[in-house]
Short mmCIF file of C-alpha atoms in Angstrom, two decimals:
data_model
loop_
_atom_site.label_atom_id
_atom_site.label_comp_id
_atom_site.label_asym_id
_atom_site.label_seq_id
_atom_site.Cartn_x
_atom_site.Cartn_y
_atom_site.Cartn_z
CA UNK S 1 -72.10 143.31 96.72
CA UNK S 2 -69.76 143.33 93.72
CA UNK S 3 -67.94 140.23 94.86
CA UNK S 4 -71.17 138.36 95.52
CA UNK S 5 -72.49 139.15 92.07
CA UNK S 6 -69.26 138.05 90.51
CA UNK S 7 -69.38 134.76 92.37
CA UNK S 8 -72.88 134.01 91.13
CA UNK S 9 -71.80 134.80 87.62
CA UNK S 10 -68.83 132.57 87.89
CA UNK S 11 -70.87 129.62 89.16
CA UNK S 12 -73.07 129.75 86.06
CA UNK S 13 -70.18 130.15 83.64
CA UNK S 14 -69.77 126.43 83.19
CA UNK S 15 -73.35 126.03 82.01
CA UNK S 16 -73.50 128.95 79.53
CA UNK S 17 -71.66 129.37 76.25
CA UNK S 18 -69.34 132.34 76.11
CA UNK S 19 -71.41 134.24 73.51
CA UNK S 20 -74.61 133.95 75.59
CA UNK S 21 -72.76 134.88 78.72
CA UNK S 22 -71.31 138.01 77.11
CA UNK S 23 -74.71 138.99 75.80
CA UNK S 24 -76.27 138.51 79.23
CA UNK S 25 -73.59 140.66 80.84
CA UNK S 26 -74.62 143.67 78.78
CA UNK S 27 -78.39 143.96 79.41
CA UNK S 28 -78.28 147.43 80.90
CA UNK S 29 -76.32 148.91 77.98
CA UNK S 30 -78.51 147.29 75.33
CA UNK S 31 -81.68 148.32 77.15
CA UNK S 32 -80.96 152.01 77.60
CA UNK S 33 -79.41 153.21 74.35
CA UNK S 34 -82.04 151.96 71.88
CA UNK S 35 -84.82 153.35 74.05
CA UNK S 36 -83.42 156.87 73.76
CA UNK S 37 -82.92 156.48 70.04
CA UNK S 38 -86.50 155.34 69.58
CA UNK S 39 -87.74 158.49 71.25
CA UNK S 40 -85.87 160.70 68.78
CA UNK S 41 -87.21 161.49 65.33
CA UNK S 42 -84.95 163.16 62.80
CA UNK S 43 -86.16 166.07 60.71
CA UNK S 44 -86.04 163.76 57.69
CA UNK S 45 -88.30 161.23 59.42
CA UNK S 46 -90.77 163.95 60.36
CA UNK S 47 -90.80 165.38 56.85
CA UNK S 48 -91.32 161.96 55.25
CA UNK S 49 -94.15 161.29 57.70
CA UNK S 50 -95.66 164.70 57.06
CA UNK S 51 -95.56 164.31 53.27
CA UNK S 52 -97.87 161.32 53.64
CA UNK S 53 -100.68 163.64 54.71
CA UNK S 54 -100.62 165.60 51.45
CA UNK S 55 -102.53 163.15 49.18
CA UNK S 56 -105.62 163.15 51.38
CA UNK S 57 -105.63 166.93 51.63
CA UNK S 58 -104.84 167.66 47.98
CA UNK S 59 -107.63 165.41 46.72
CA UNK S 60 -109.99 166.36 49.55
CA UNK S 61 -109.47 170.06 48.90
CA UNK S 62 -110.14 169.68 45.17
CA UNK S 63 -113.28 167.63 45.82
CA UNK S 64 -114.47 169.79 48.70
CA UNK S 65 -114.18 173.10 46.89
CA UNK S 66 -114.91 172.12 43.29
CA UNK S 67 -116.98 168.92 43.07
CA UNK S 68 -120.26 170.67 43.78
CA UNK S 69 -119.87 173.32 41.05
CA UNK S 70 -118.38 170.67 38.72
CA UNK S 71 -121.45 168.46 39.03
CA UNK S 72 -123.83 171.38 38.63
CA UNK S 73 -122.21 173.38 35.82
CA UNK S 74 -119.79 171.03 34.00
CA UNK S 75 -121.37 167.58 34.24
CA UNK S 76 -124.78 169.33 34.30
CA UNK S 77 -126.24 167.04 36.90
CA UNK S 78 -129.37 168.53 38.47
CA UNK S 79 -129.13 170.03 41.98
CA UNK S 80 -131.23 167.23 43.48
CA UNK S 81 -129.11 164.48 41.88
CA UNK S 82 -125.95 166.34 42.87
CA UNK S 83 -127.10 166.49 46.48
CA UNK S 84 -127.66 162.71 46.42
CA UNK S 85 -124.18 162.10 44.97
CA UNK S 86 -122.50 164.36 47.52
CA UNK S 87 -124.40 163.09 50.54
CA UNK S 88 -124.29 159.38 49.70
CA UNK S 89 -120.62 159.63 48.73
CA UNK S 90 -119.62 161.29 51.99
CA UNK S 91 -121.92 159.07 54.05
CA UNK S 92 -120.37 155.98 52.47
CA UNK S 93 -116.95 157.50 53.07
CA UNK S 94 -117.83 157.88 56.74
CA UNK S 95 -119.05 154.28 56.98
CA UNK S 96 -115.86 152.91 55.44
CA UNK S 97 -113.69 154.44 58.17
CA UNK S 98 -114.78 152.09 61.00
CA UNK S 99 -114.87 149.20 58.52
CA UNK S 100 -111.29 149.84 57.48
CA UNK S 101 -110.39 150.38 61.13
CA UNK S 102 -111.86 146.96 61.90
CA UNK S 103 -109.83 145.32 59.14
CA UNK S 104 -106.63 147.06 60.24
CA UNK S 105 -107.17 145.95 63.84
CA UNK S 106 -107.27 142.36 62.54
CA UNK S 107 -104.12 142.81 60.46
CA UNK S 108 -100.91 141.15 61.51
CA UNK S 109 -97.51 142.79 61.71
CA UNK S 110 -95.43 142.27 58.58
CA UNK S 111 -91.92 143.23 57.55
CA UNK S 112 -93.44 146.56 56.43
CA UNK S 113 -95.48 146.97 59.61
CA UNK S 114 -99.19 146.62 60.20
CA UNK S 115 -100.30 149.88 58.60
CA UNK S 116 -97.93 150.41 55.66
CA UNK S 117 -99.31 147.59 53.45
CA UNK S 118 -102.70 149.30 53.41
CA UNK S 119 -101.12 152.54 52.24
CA UNK S 120 -99.03 150.87 49.55
CA UNK S 121 -101.70 148.69 47.93
CA UNK S 122 -104.55 151.24 48.00
CA UNK S 123 -102.59 154.01 46.23
CA UNK S 124 -102.70 152.92 42.54
CA UNK S 125 -106.41 152.04 42.64
CA UNK S 126 -107.28 155.31 44.39
CA UNK S 127 -105.47 157.30 41.72
CA UNK S 128 -107.47 155.65 38.92
CA UNK S 129 -110.80 156.17 40.68
CA UNK S 130 -109.97 159.82 41.40
CA UNK S 131 -109.23 160.53 37.75
CA UNK S 132 -112.52 159.00 36.62
CA UNK S 133 -114.49 161.26 38.98
CA UNK S 134 -113.51 164.22 36.80
CA UNK S 135 -114.38 162.53 33.51
CA UNK S 136 -117.72 163.36 31.85
CA UNK S 137 -119.10 160.12 30.35
CA UNK S 138 -121.23 160.15 27.23
CA UNK S 139 -124.15 158.47 29.01
CA UNK S 140 -126.69 161.21 29.81
CA UNK S 141 -129.07 158.82 31.56
CA UNK S 142 -126.38 157.21 33.68
CA UNK S 143 -124.20 160.11 34.78
CA UNK S 144 -125.59 160.10 38.31
CA UNK S 145 -124.67 156.42 38.73
CA UNK S 146 -121.23 156.99 37.19
CA UNK S 147 -120.27 159.74 39.62
CA UNK S 148 -121.83 157.95 42.57
CA UNK S 149 -119.89 154.75 41.77
CA UNK S 150 -116.46 156.29 41.32
CA UNK S 151 -116.91 158.83 44.11
CA UNK S 152 -117.76 156.04 46.58
CA UNK S 153 -114.95 153.86 45.22
CA UNK S 154 -112.37 156.62 45.58
CA UNK S 155 -113.53 157.48 49.09
CA UNK S 156 -113.19 153.81 50.07
CA UNK S 157 -109.66 153.59 48.69
CA UNK S 158 -108.49 156.88 50.15
CA UNK S 159 -109.86 155.70 53.51
CA UNK S 160 -107.59 152.65 53.19
CA UNK S 161 -104.77 155.19 52.90
CA UNK S 162 -105.81 157.79 55.43
CA UNK S 163 -106.97 155.69 58.41
CA UNK S 164 -103.70 153.75 58.71
CA UNK S 165 -101.75 156.94 58.06
CA UNK S 166 -103.61 158.73 60.86
CA UNK S 167 -103.02 155.81 63.24
CA UNK S 168 -99.34 155.88 62.28
CA UNK S 169 -98.98 158.89 64.59
CA UNK S 170 -98.97 156.52 67.56
CA UNK S 171 -96.27 154.28 66.05
CA UNK S 172 -93.59 156.71 64.94
CA UNK S 173 -92.50 157.53 68.50
CA UNK S 174 -93.39 156.76 72.11
CA UNK S 175 -92.65 160.34 73.20
CA UNK S 176 -95.48 162.90 73.41
CA UNK S 177 -93.28 165.83 72.42
CA UNK S 178 -91.98 163.98 69.37
CA UNK S 179 -95.48 163.06 68.28
CA UNK S 180 -96.66 166.64 68.76
CA UNK S 181 -93.70 167.89 66.73
CA UNK S 182 -94.36 165.35 63.96
CA UNK S 183 -98.03 166.35 64.02
CA UNK S 184 -97.05 169.99 63.53
CA UNK S 185 -94.90 168.99 60.56
CA UNK S 186 -97.80 166.96 59.24
CA UNK S 187 -100.32 169.77 59.61
CA UNK S 188 -97.96 172.21 57.89
CA UNK S 189 -97.56 169.86 54.93
CA UNK S 190 -101.28 169.10 54.88
CA UNK S 191 -102.10 172.78 54.71
CA UNK S 192 -99.49 173.09 51.97
CA UNK S 193 -101.35 170.21 50.35
CA UNK S 194 -104.57 172.19 50.45
CA UNK S 195 -102.68 175.14 48.98
CA UNK S 196 -101.36 172.87 46.27
CA UNK S 197 -104.77 171.36 45.62
CA UNK S 198 -106.36 174.80 45.54
CA UNK S 199 -103.65 176.21 43.27
CA UNK S 200 -103.65 173.29 40.82
CA UNK S 201 -107.40 172.84 40.61
CA UNK S 202 -108.27 176.52 40.87
CA UNK S 203 -105.66 177.94 38.52
CA UNK S 204 -106.02 175.28 35.83
CA UNK S 205 -109.82 175.34 35.93
CA UNK S 206 -109.87 179.11 36.29
CA UNK S 207 -108.06 179.49 32.96
CA UNK S 208 -110.92 177.76 31.14
CA UNK S 209 -113.72 179.85 29.70
CA UNK S 210 -116.67 178.45 31.63
CA UNK S 211 -119.84 179.10 29.59
CA UNK S 212 -122.94 180.62 31.16
CA UNK S 213 -126.20 182.21 30.04
CA UNK S 214 -127.53 185.59 31.04
CA UNK S 215 -131.16 184.47 30.84
CA UNK S 216 -132.15 182.55 33.97
CA UNK S 217 -134.61 180.49 31.94
CA UNK S 218 -131.93 179.25 29.55
CA UNK S 219 -131.31 175.54 29.62
CA UNK S 220 -129.27 172.95 27.82
CA UNK S 221 -131.27 173.61 24.61
CA UNK S 222 -129.57 176.99 24.41
CA UNK S 223 -126.46 175.18 23.24
CA UNK S 224 -128.26 174.62 19.92
CA UNK S 225 -128.77 178.37 19.32
CA UNK S 226 -126.42 180.78 17.50
CA UNK S 227 -124.05 180.56 20.46
CA UNK S 228 -124.03 176.75 20.28
CA UNK S 229 -120.56 176.43 18.75
CA UNK S 230 -118.96 178.71 21.32
CA UNK S 231 -120.81 176.93 24.11
CA UNK S 232 -119.65 173.48 22.99
CA UNK S 233 -116.03 174.62 22.58
CA UNK S 234 -115.94 176.36 25.95
CA UNK S 235 -117.62 173.44 27.68
CA UNK S 236 -115.12 170.97 26.20
CA UNK S 237 -112.21 173.19 27.29
CA UNK S 238 -113.59 173.25 30.82
CA UNK S 239 -113.92 169.46 30.89
CA UNK S 240 -110.31 169.07 29.68
CA UNK S 241 -109.12 171.53 32.33
CA UNK S 242 -110.69 169.43 35.07
CA UNK S 243 -109.07 166.28 33.63
CA UNK S 244 -105.66 167.97 33.46
CA UNK S 245 -105.94 169.07 37.07
CA UNK S 246 -106.97 165.54 38.08
CA UNK S 247 -103.93 164.07 36.33
CA UNK S 248 -101.52 166.43 38.07
CA UNK S 249 -103.07 165.75 41.48
CA UNK S 250 -102.98 161.98 40.87
CA UNK S 251 -99.25 162.21 40.12
CA UNK S 252 -98.65 164.11 43.37
CA UNK S 253 -100.64 161.46 45.26
CA UNK S 254 -98.29 158.70 44.03
CA UNK S 255 -95.08 160.63 44.75
CA UNK S 256 -96.15 161.42 48.33
CA UNK S 257 -97.12 157.79 48.99
CA UNK S 258 -93.68 156.63 47.81
CA UNK S 259 -91.88 159.12 50.07
CA UNK S 260 -93.96 158.08 53.07
CA UNK S 261 -93.30 154.38 52.45
CA UNK S 262 -89.55 154.80 52.08
CA UNK S 263 -89.00 157.33 54.87
CA UNK S 264 -91.12 156.10 57.82
CA UNK S 265 -90.88 152.95 59.93
CA UNK S 266 -93.53 151.72 62.36
CA UNK S 267 -92.47 151.07 65.96
CA UNK S 268 -94.32 148.89 68.43
CA UNK S 269 -94.84 149.75 72.06
CA UNK S 270 -92.72 147.55 74.38
CA UNK S 271 -95.74 146.47 76.42
CA UNK S 272 -97.74 145.80 73.24
CA UNK S 273 -95.15 143.42 71.79
CA UNK S 274 -95.50 141.17 74.84
CA UNK S 275 -99.14 140.42 74.09
CA UNK S 276 -99.90 137.72 71.56
CA UNK S 277 -103.33 138.84 70.33
CA UNK S 278 -104.89 142.31 69.96
CA UNK S 279 -108.17 143.16 71.60
CA UNK S 280 -111.35 141.99 69.83
CA UNK S 281 -112.71 144.76 67.62
CA UNK S 282 -116.16 145.13 69.16
CA UNK S 283 -114.76 144.89 72.67
CA UNK S 284 -112.28 147.61 71.75
CA UNK S 285 -115.05 149.68 70.17
CA UNK S 286 -117.11 149.44 73.34
CA UNK S 287 -114.15 150.52 75.47
CA UNK S 288 -113.28 153.38 73.12
CA UNK S 289 -116.83 154.70 72.98
CA UNK S 290 -117.10 154.56 76.77
CA UNK S 291 -113.95 156.66 77.20
CA UNK S 292 -115.28 160.05 78.30
CA UNK S 293 -112.50 162.35 77.00
CA UNK S 294 -112.77 160.82 73.52
CA UNK S 295 -116.53 161.35 73.29
CA UNK S 296 -116.23 164.95 74.47
CA UNK S 297 -113.40 165.67 72.05
CA UNK S 298 -115.10 164.29 68.94
CA UNK S 299 -118.43 165.92 69.86
CA UNK S 300 -116.83 169.34 70.12
CA UNK S 301 -114.90 168.94 66.88
CA UNK S 302 -118.00 167.52 65.16
CA UNK S 303 -119.71 170.90 65.39
CA UNK S 304 -116.63 172.94 64.49
CA UNK S 305 -115.83 170.60 61.57
CA UNK S 306 -119.38 170.92 60.29
CA UNK S 307 -118.99 174.71 60.39
CA UNK S 308 -115.81 174.72 58.32
CA UNK S 309 -117.19 172.08 55.95
CA UNK S 310 -120.16 174.32 55.19
CA UNK S 311 -117.81 177.16 54.33
CA UNK S 312 -115.57 174.91 52.23
CA UNK S 313 -118.35 173.27 50.25
CA UNK S 314 -120.15 176.50 49.34
CA UNK S 315 -117.29 179.01 49.12
CA UNK S 316 -116.82 178.81 45.33
CA UNK S 317 -120.56 179.27 44.67
CA UNK S 318 -120.67 182.06 47.29
CA UNK S 319 -117.82 183.96 45.62
CA UNK S 320 -119.22 183.37 42.14
CA UNK S 321 -122.87 184.29 42.67
CA UNK S 322 -123.29 186.16 45.98
CA UNK S 323 -120.14 188.31 45.90
CA UNK S 324 -119.93 188.37 42.10
CA UNK S 325 -116.23 187.40 41.90
CA UNK S 326 -116.54 184.74 39.19
CA UNK S 327 -112.92 185.17 38.04
CA UNK S 328 -111.38 185.63 41.50
CA UNK S 329 -112.59 182.68 43.58
CA UNK S 330 -109.45 180.60 42.91
CA UNK S 331 -107.22 183.45 44.10
CA UNK S 332 -109.32 183.97 47.23
CA UNK S 333 -109.02 180.27 48.04
CA UNK S 334 -105.27 180.49 47.55
CA UNK S 335 -105.08 183.47 49.91
CA UNK S 336 -106.91 181.53 52.63
CA UNK S 337 -104.68 178.47 52.34
CA UNK S 338 -101.41 180.41 52.15
CA UNK S 339 -102.40 182.31 55.27
CA UNK S 340 -103.20 179.03 57.02
CA UNK S 341 -99.86 177.52 55.97
CA UNK S 342 -97.79 180.34 57.45
CA UNK S 343 -99.86 180.33 60.64
CA UNK S 344 -99.46 176.63 61.51
CA UNK S 345 -96.04 177.15 63.25
CA UNK S 346 -97.55 180.02 65.24
CA UNK S 347 -100.34 177.79 66.55
CA UNK S 348 -97.84 175.04 67.34
CA UNK S 349 -95.90 177.52 69.48
CA UNK S 350 -99.13 178.82 71.02
CA UNK S 351 -100.43 175.42 72.11
CA UNK S 352 -97.01 174.56 73.57
CA UNK S 353 -96.87 177.83 75.45
CA UNK S 354 -100.49 178.23 76.61
CA UNK S 355 -102.00 174.75 76.29
CA UNK S 356 -104.18 173.00 73.74
CA UNK S 357 -107.56 173.90 75.22
CA UNK S 358 -106.66 177.59 75.21
CA UNK S 359 -105.52 177.26 71.61
CA UNK S 360 -108.90 175.75 70.70
CA UNK S 361 -110.83 178.66 72.19
CA UNK S 362 -108.63 181.35 70.69
CA UNK S 363 -108.00 179.74 67.31
CA UNK S 364 -111.43 178.53 66.31
CA UNK S 365 -113.34 181.49 67.78
CA UNK S 366 -111.18 183.89 65.75
CA UNK S 367 -113.19 182.90 62.66
CA UNK S 368 -116.43 184.33 64.07
CA UNK S 369 -115.78 188.09 63.59
CA UNK S 370 -114.60 187.55 60.02
CA UNK S 371 -117.66 185.50 59.15
CA UNK S 372 -119.85 188.27 60.58
CA UNK S 373 -117.96 190.81 58.47
CA UNK S 374 -118.52 188.75 55.32
CA UNK S 375 -122.24 188.51 56.09
CA UNK S 376 -122.71 192.25 56.62
CA UNK S 377 -120.35 193.89 54.14
CA UNK S 378 -121.09 194.90 50.57
CA UNK S 379 -119.26 193.16 47.75
CA UNK S 380 -115.73 194.60 47.89
CA UNK S 381 -112.77 192.70 46.47
CA UNK S 382 -110.05 194.29 48.63
CA UNK S 383 -112.00 193.74 51.85
CA UNK S 384 -112.73 190.18 50.77
CA UNK S 385 -109.01 189.48 50.34
CA UNK S 386 -108.30 190.88 53.82
CA UNK S 387 -111.03 188.70 55.31
CA UNK S 388 -109.69 185.67 53.40
CA UNK S 389 -106.18 186.13 54.81
CA UNK S 390 -107.54 186.60 58.34
CA UNK S 391 -109.82 183.57 58.00
CA UNK S 392 -106.79 181.45 57.12
CA UNK S 393 -105.54 181.95 60.69
CA UNK S 394 -108.58 180.14 62.07
CA UNK S 395 -108.40 177.46 59.37
CA UNK S 396 -104.84 176.66 60.54
CA UNK S 397 -106.06 176.12 64.10
CA UNK S 398 -108.89 173.91 62.87
CA UNK S 399 -106.36 171.81 60.95
CA UNK S 400 -103.78 171.40 63.71
CA UNK S 401 -105.64 171.06 66.99
CA UNK S 402 -107.80 167.93 66.51
CA UNK S 403 -104.87 165.80 65.39
CA UNK S 404 -102.68 167.21 68.14
CA UNK S 405 -105.22 166.43 70.88
CA UNK S 406 -106.30 162.97 69.77
CA UNK S 407 -102.99 161.26 70.77
CA UNK S 408 -103.46 162.71 74.27
CA UNK S 409 -106.83 160.97 74.51
CA UNK S 410 -105.29 157.68 73.36
CA UNK S 411 -102.51 157.99 75.95
CA UNK S 412 -105.15 158.60 78.61
CA UNK S 413 -106.99 155.48 77.45
CA UNK S 414 -103.82 153.37 77.56
CA UNK S 415 -103.28 154.33 81.19
CA UNK S 416 -106.80 153.28 82.13
CA UNK S 417 -106.70 150.13 79.97
CA UNK S 418 -103.00 149.12 79.97
CA UNK S 419 -103.66 145.49 79.03
CA UNK S 420 -105.49 146.26 75.77
CA UNK S 421 -103.66 147.23 72.59
CA UNK S 422 -104.56 147.62 68.93
CA UNK S 423 -107.26 150.26 69.58
CA UNK S 424 -105.45 153.11 67.79
CA UNK S 425 -107.18 152.48 64.41
CA UNK S 426 -110.55 152.51 66.19
CA UNK S 427 -109.84 155.89 67.76
CA UNK S 428 -108.71 157.47 64.51
CA UNK S 429 -111.23 155.77 62.21
CA UNK S 430 -114.25 156.83 64.27
CA UNK S 431 -112.94 160.37 64.64
CA UNK S 432 -112.59 160.55 60.85
CA UNK S 433 -116.02 158.87 60.57
CA UNK S 434 -117.72 161.68 62.48
CA UNK S 435 -115.78 164.33 60.57
CA UNK S 436 -116.74 162.87 57.20
CA UNK S 437 -120.31 162.36 58.32
CA UNK S 438 -120.44 166.07 59.15
CA UNK S 439 -119.03 166.81 55.69
CA UNK S 440 -121.67 164.64 54.00
CA UNK S 441 -124.48 166.25 55.97
CA UNK S 442 -123.20 169.75 55.16
CA UNK S 443 -122.82 169.10 51.42
CA UNK S 444 -126.11 167.24 51.13
CA UNK S 445 -128.12 169.84 53.02
CA UNK S 446 -126.48 172.82 51.30
CA UNK S 447 -126.94 171.43 47.77
CA UNK S 448 -130.52 170.44 48.54
CA UNK S 449 -131.12 173.94 49.95
CA UNK S 450 -129.90 175.40 46.67
CA UNK S 451 -132.32 173.11 44.82
CA UNK S 452 -135.29 174.41 46.82
CA UNK S 453 -134.03 178.00 46.51
CA UNK S 454 -134.19 177.72 42.70
CA UNK S 455 -130.58 177.24 41.58
CA UNK S 456 -130.19 177.68 37.80
CA UNK S 457 -127.56 175.50 36.10
CA UNK S 458 -125.14 177.39 33.78
CA UNK S 459 -126.66 180.74 34.69
CA UNK S 460 -124.33 183.75 34.93
CA UNK S 461 -126.33 184.99 37.93
CA UNK S 462 -128.73 183.42 40.40
CA UNK S 463 -132.06 184.48 41.94
CA UNK S 464 -131.98 186.42 45.20
CA UNK S 465 -133.21 183.40 47.14
CA UNK S 466 -130.12 181.45 46.03
CA UNK S 467 -127.79 184.31 47.00
CA UNK S 468 -129.42 184.61 50.42
CA UNK S 469 -129.17 180.83 50.94
CA UNK S 470 -125.47 180.86 50.07
CA UNK S 471 -124.93 183.77 52.48
CA UNK S 472 -126.55 181.85 55.32
CA UNK S 473 -124.63 178.65 54.53
CA UNK S 474 -121.25 180.41 54.54
CA UNK S 475 -121.73 182.84 57.45
CA UNK S 476 -124.59 182.47 59.94
CA UNK S 477 -124.82 178.66 60.09
CA UNK S 478 -121.05 178.20 60.68
CA UNK S 479 -121.06 180.84 63.43
CA UNK S 480 -123.79 179.02 65.36
CA UNK S 481 -122.01 175.67 64.96
CA UNK S 482 -118.66 177.09 66.12
CA UNK S 483 -120.21 178.56 69.26
CA UNK S 484 -121.90 175.23 70.07
CA UNK S 485 -118.64 173.37 69.59
CA UNK S 486 -116.71 175.73 71.87
CA UNK S 487 -119.32 175.29 74.60
CA UNK S 488 -118.84 171.51 74.40
CA UNK S 489 -115.06 171.90 74.74
CA UNK S 490 -115.64 173.21 78.26
CA UNK S 491 -116.37 169.58 79.22
CA UNK S 492 -113.09 168.22 77.78
CA UNK S 493 -111.08 167.08 80.84
CA UNK S 494 -107.47 166.69 79.58
CA UNK S 495 -105.64 169.91 80.43
CA UNK S 496 -101.88 170.51 80.53
CA UNK S 497 -101.48 169.20 84.09
CA UNK S 498 -103.22 165.93 83.23
CA UNK S 499 -101.10 165.60 80.09
CA UNK S 500 -97.91 165.88 82.14
CA UNK S 501 -99.15 163.28 84.64
CA UNK S 502 -100.08 160.91 81.81
CA UNK S 503 -96.68 161.35 80.21
CA UNK S 504 -94.86 160.37 83.42
CA UNK S 505 -97.13 157.40 84.03
CA UNK S 506 -96.74 156.09 80.48
CA UNK S 507 -92.97 156.41 80.62
CA UNK S 508 -92.95 154.40 83.85
CA UNK S 509 -95.11 151.75 82.15
CA UNK S 510 -92.73 151.54 79.19
CA UNK S 511 -89.67 151.29 81.44
CA UNK S 512 -91.30 148.52 83.44
CA UNK S 513 -92.27 146.64 80.28
CA UNK S 514 -88.77 146.98 78.82
CA UNK S 515 -87.05 145.76 81.98
CA UNK S 516 -89.44 142.83 82.41
CA UNK S 517 -89.01 141.96 78.74
CA UNK S 518 -85.23 141.74 79.13
CA UNK S 519 -85.59 139.64 82.31
CA UNK S 520 -87.99 137.24 80.58
CA UNK S 521 -85.60 136.85 77.62
CA UNK S 522 -82.63 136.06 79.84
CA UNK S 523 -84.65 133.55 81.88
CA UNK S 524 -85.91 131.80 78.73
CA UNK S 525 -82.41 131.44 77.29
CA UNK S 526 -81.05 130.08 80.59
CA UNK S 527 -83.91 127.58 80.96
CA UNK S 528 -83.54 126.26 77.41
CA UNK S 529 -79.77 125.78 77.77
CA UNK S 530 -80.05 124.07 81.17
#
């Protein structure tokens, strides 16, 4: 066999230049080594990738926890107008995800990749829009339009950052274990981002002397009374505190975007590079929405996300008015997020050891007993801190698991539809769409509920109907939604055995594509020279 191969090689030597011949004699070496390197991600690569998740979480945490109380008590927008701003802003945010996904799917590969240009060019505009959300304009009749405009604009721009960043998970490595590891890094940094957002926004704003009135019937005219000077001074200090926090968070946003851009490189699948054109968007959307595991996954997480969004959006008001911890809410938020940060590695180990579906059941259901305890207990600061730390464990699972399971669904889709590529932005954008839609529904309904319950702007205490409404929004409603979501996860078909089978099948597909790619290159060179 060796002599025969050598004879064939020798017969072609007269037709091929020496440099081409030497290159063609080394196909096996060139094919194997780069493939192994592509499957390996250094710790630096993973950290740079993970840092890119911080801007979305830092800004999202600040907006999720503080925008509602900011609109009500600092900007002094009425509860009904605030509910419109929050719902329309989040609904528009949800709509922009598939729109941005559509535009990304039509984007061409550049020297920076297909996704990175979106991240780079959206960052400076997003920072400006974010800062203006926390500015109180001197236009009393137009404040609602001001906040609605810049809230929608920021959500559009941050979507142009977050959708390509989320889809980047599929392009940093072809190996499942590497992607899972990078996702764990990402979730750890994202939870640290929520800690950072909570600490910056909470501690800076918490230092301001937020004015309030003991009389429930007091209104804005009370600022003209004997306490008017103190009210105006305190109110201005609170506005400046929100602006300072916004400036610090905007600076962090830019730094993280720079690190992500410099430290991460997109990598194309071997079988994807062979195809000239990506799948048409609406054809891809139809295929994605007909993929059973994807529908079951996003439906289950829709309910659980709605549960945690209700808690997030109303937690500050709940601590301030129902529990009576006006000066402690920022520290309670910090306790939850720190607990979640330290628990992320534990959940990563747990899902590797026992499987992702088991981690979903154990992790998300662990929030239920603590929510019941919060609903039934009397106002006690020490017990509240204990519950906050324990609740952080479940928050960590809610952060990690969706993003760890979504790549498995995409791999399953690629096996069933191996000839279609470019669907990753559709998968991620519509998952984020449903998550943000749940957030908009939760904020809109909860703020509107407070309006009907009789919420009093700038009041030091609230009527009993408001306290009861906050209690239901933070405890009972999330419990019901979590239980519904866990029931839906019973239908999710991708277990650990199916994941292993998909991994082997995808690796075989990549090997076949790589080998055929090398053969096609050699044949093309030979034909052109002959």
